[in-house]
Coordinates of C-alpha atoms in Angstrom, one line a residue:
X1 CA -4.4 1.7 -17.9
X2 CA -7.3 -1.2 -17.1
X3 CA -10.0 0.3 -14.2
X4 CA -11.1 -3.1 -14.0
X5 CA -11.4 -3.6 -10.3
X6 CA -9.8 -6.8 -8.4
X7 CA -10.7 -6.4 -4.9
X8 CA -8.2 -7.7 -2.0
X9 CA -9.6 -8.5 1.4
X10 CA -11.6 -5.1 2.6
X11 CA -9.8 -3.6 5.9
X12 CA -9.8 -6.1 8.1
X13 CA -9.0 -6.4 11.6
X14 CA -7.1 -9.2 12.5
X15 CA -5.1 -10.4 16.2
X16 CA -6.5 -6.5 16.9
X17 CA -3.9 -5.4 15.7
X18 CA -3.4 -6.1 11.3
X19 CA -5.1 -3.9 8.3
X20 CA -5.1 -5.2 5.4
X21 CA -5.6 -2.9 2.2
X22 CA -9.0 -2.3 1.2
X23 CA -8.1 -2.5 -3.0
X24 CA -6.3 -2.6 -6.0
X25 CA -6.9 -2.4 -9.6
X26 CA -6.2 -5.4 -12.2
X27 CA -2.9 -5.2 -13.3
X28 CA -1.4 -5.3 -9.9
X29 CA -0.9 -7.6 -7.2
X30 CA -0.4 -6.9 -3.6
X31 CA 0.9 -9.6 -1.1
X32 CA 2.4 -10.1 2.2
X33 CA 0.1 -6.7 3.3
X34 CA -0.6 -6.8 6.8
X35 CA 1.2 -4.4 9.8
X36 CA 0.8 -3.2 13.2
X37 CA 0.6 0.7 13.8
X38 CA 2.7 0.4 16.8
X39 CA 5.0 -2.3 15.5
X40 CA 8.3 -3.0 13.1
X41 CA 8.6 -2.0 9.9
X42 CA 6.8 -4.3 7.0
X43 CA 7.4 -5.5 3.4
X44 CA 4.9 -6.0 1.3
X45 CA 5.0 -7.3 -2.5
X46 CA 3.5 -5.6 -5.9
X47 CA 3.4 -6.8 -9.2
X48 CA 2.4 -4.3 -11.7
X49 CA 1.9 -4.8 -15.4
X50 CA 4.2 -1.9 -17.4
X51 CA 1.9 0.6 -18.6
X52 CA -0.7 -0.2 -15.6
X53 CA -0.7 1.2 -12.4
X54 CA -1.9 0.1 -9.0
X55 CA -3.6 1.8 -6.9
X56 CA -4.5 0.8 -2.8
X57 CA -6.5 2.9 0.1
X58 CA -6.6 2.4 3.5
X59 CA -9.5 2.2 5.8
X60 CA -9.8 2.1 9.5
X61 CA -12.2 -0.3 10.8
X62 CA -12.7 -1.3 14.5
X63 CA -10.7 0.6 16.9
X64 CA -8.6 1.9 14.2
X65 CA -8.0 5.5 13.6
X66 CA -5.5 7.0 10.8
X67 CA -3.9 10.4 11.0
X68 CA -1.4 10.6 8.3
X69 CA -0.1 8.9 4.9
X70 CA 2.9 10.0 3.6
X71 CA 5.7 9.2 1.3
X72 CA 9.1 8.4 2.7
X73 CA 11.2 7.2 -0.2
X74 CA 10.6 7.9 -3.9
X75 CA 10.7 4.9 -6.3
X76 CA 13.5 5.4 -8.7
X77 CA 11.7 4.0 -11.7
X78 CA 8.1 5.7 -11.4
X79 CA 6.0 7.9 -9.1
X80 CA 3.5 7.6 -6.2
X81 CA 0.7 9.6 -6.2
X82 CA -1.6 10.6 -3.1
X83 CA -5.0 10.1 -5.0
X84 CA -6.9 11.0 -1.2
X85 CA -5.8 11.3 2.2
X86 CA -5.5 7.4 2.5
X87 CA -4.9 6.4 -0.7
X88 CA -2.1 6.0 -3.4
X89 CA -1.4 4.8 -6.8
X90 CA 2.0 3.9 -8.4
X91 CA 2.9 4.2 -12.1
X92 CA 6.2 2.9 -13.5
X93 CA 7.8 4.6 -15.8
X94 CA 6.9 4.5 -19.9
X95 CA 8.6 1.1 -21.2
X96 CA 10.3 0.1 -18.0
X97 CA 10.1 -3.5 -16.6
X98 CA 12.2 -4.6 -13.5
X99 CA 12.7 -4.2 -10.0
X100 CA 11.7 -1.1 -8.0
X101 CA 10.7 0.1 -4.6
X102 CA 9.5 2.7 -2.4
X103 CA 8.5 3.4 1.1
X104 CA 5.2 5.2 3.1
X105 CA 4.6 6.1 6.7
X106 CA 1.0 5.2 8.1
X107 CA 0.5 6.9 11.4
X108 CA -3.0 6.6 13.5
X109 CA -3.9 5.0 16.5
X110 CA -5.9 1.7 17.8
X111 CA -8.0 2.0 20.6
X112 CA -5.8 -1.2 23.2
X113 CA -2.6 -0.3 22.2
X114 CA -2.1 3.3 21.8
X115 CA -0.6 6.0 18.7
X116 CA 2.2 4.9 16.4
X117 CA 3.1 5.0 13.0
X118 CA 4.3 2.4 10.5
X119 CA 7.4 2.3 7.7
X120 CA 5.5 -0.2 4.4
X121 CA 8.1 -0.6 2.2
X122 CA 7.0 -1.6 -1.1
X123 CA 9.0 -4.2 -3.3
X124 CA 7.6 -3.4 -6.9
X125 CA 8.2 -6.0 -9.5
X126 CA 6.9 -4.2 -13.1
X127 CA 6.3 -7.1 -15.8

């Protein structure tokens, strides 16, 4: 596993109402990664190198408050791990490349409008 970092866009606050994730690791690519607390479910993309593993947190900035992470669908070709209350890393499986997906729920609150939680469904594609 590389612990090079590659830093995405640090929790930002966008339309007052987006996050985006505050890291990753090299070896993994996270795109389309923005959502509303109190809004639709969202996709985002990963990439993931086989034998690497990626790893994102989440921070609340502005008038954003989180209250839980939790994992609502299992990948069926590697795990996700809690590494901290906000944070997760996902490992594919030894010698598998290909498609795979799972799902978290993100509840918390923003200050204008209100509590509500979150489905991010992750699209994994492991080269």
């Amino acid at each position: 596993m590389s612990l090079r970092p590659r830093f995405l866009p640090a929790c930002l606050v966008l339309a007052l109402s987006t996050v985006l994730p505050a890291s990753a690791w090299a070896g993994c690519e996270v795109s389309n990664f923005s959502f509303d607390l109190t809004g639709a479910s969202k996709t985002s993309i990963v990439k993931v190198d086989s034998g690497d593993s990626c790893s994102v947190f989440f921070r609340a900035g502005g008038q954003y408050s989180f209250s839980s992470l939790t994992l609502t669908e299992k990948p069926s070709h590697g795990t996700v791990a809690k590494d901290g209350r906000f944070s997760f890393s996902y490992e594919p499986k030894a010698g598998f490349r290909g498609k795979d997906m799972f799902a978290l729920e993100l509840c918390g609150a923003h200050g204008i409008r209100g509590k509500g939680c979150v489905t991010l469904r992750y699209d994994v594609t492991v080269r």
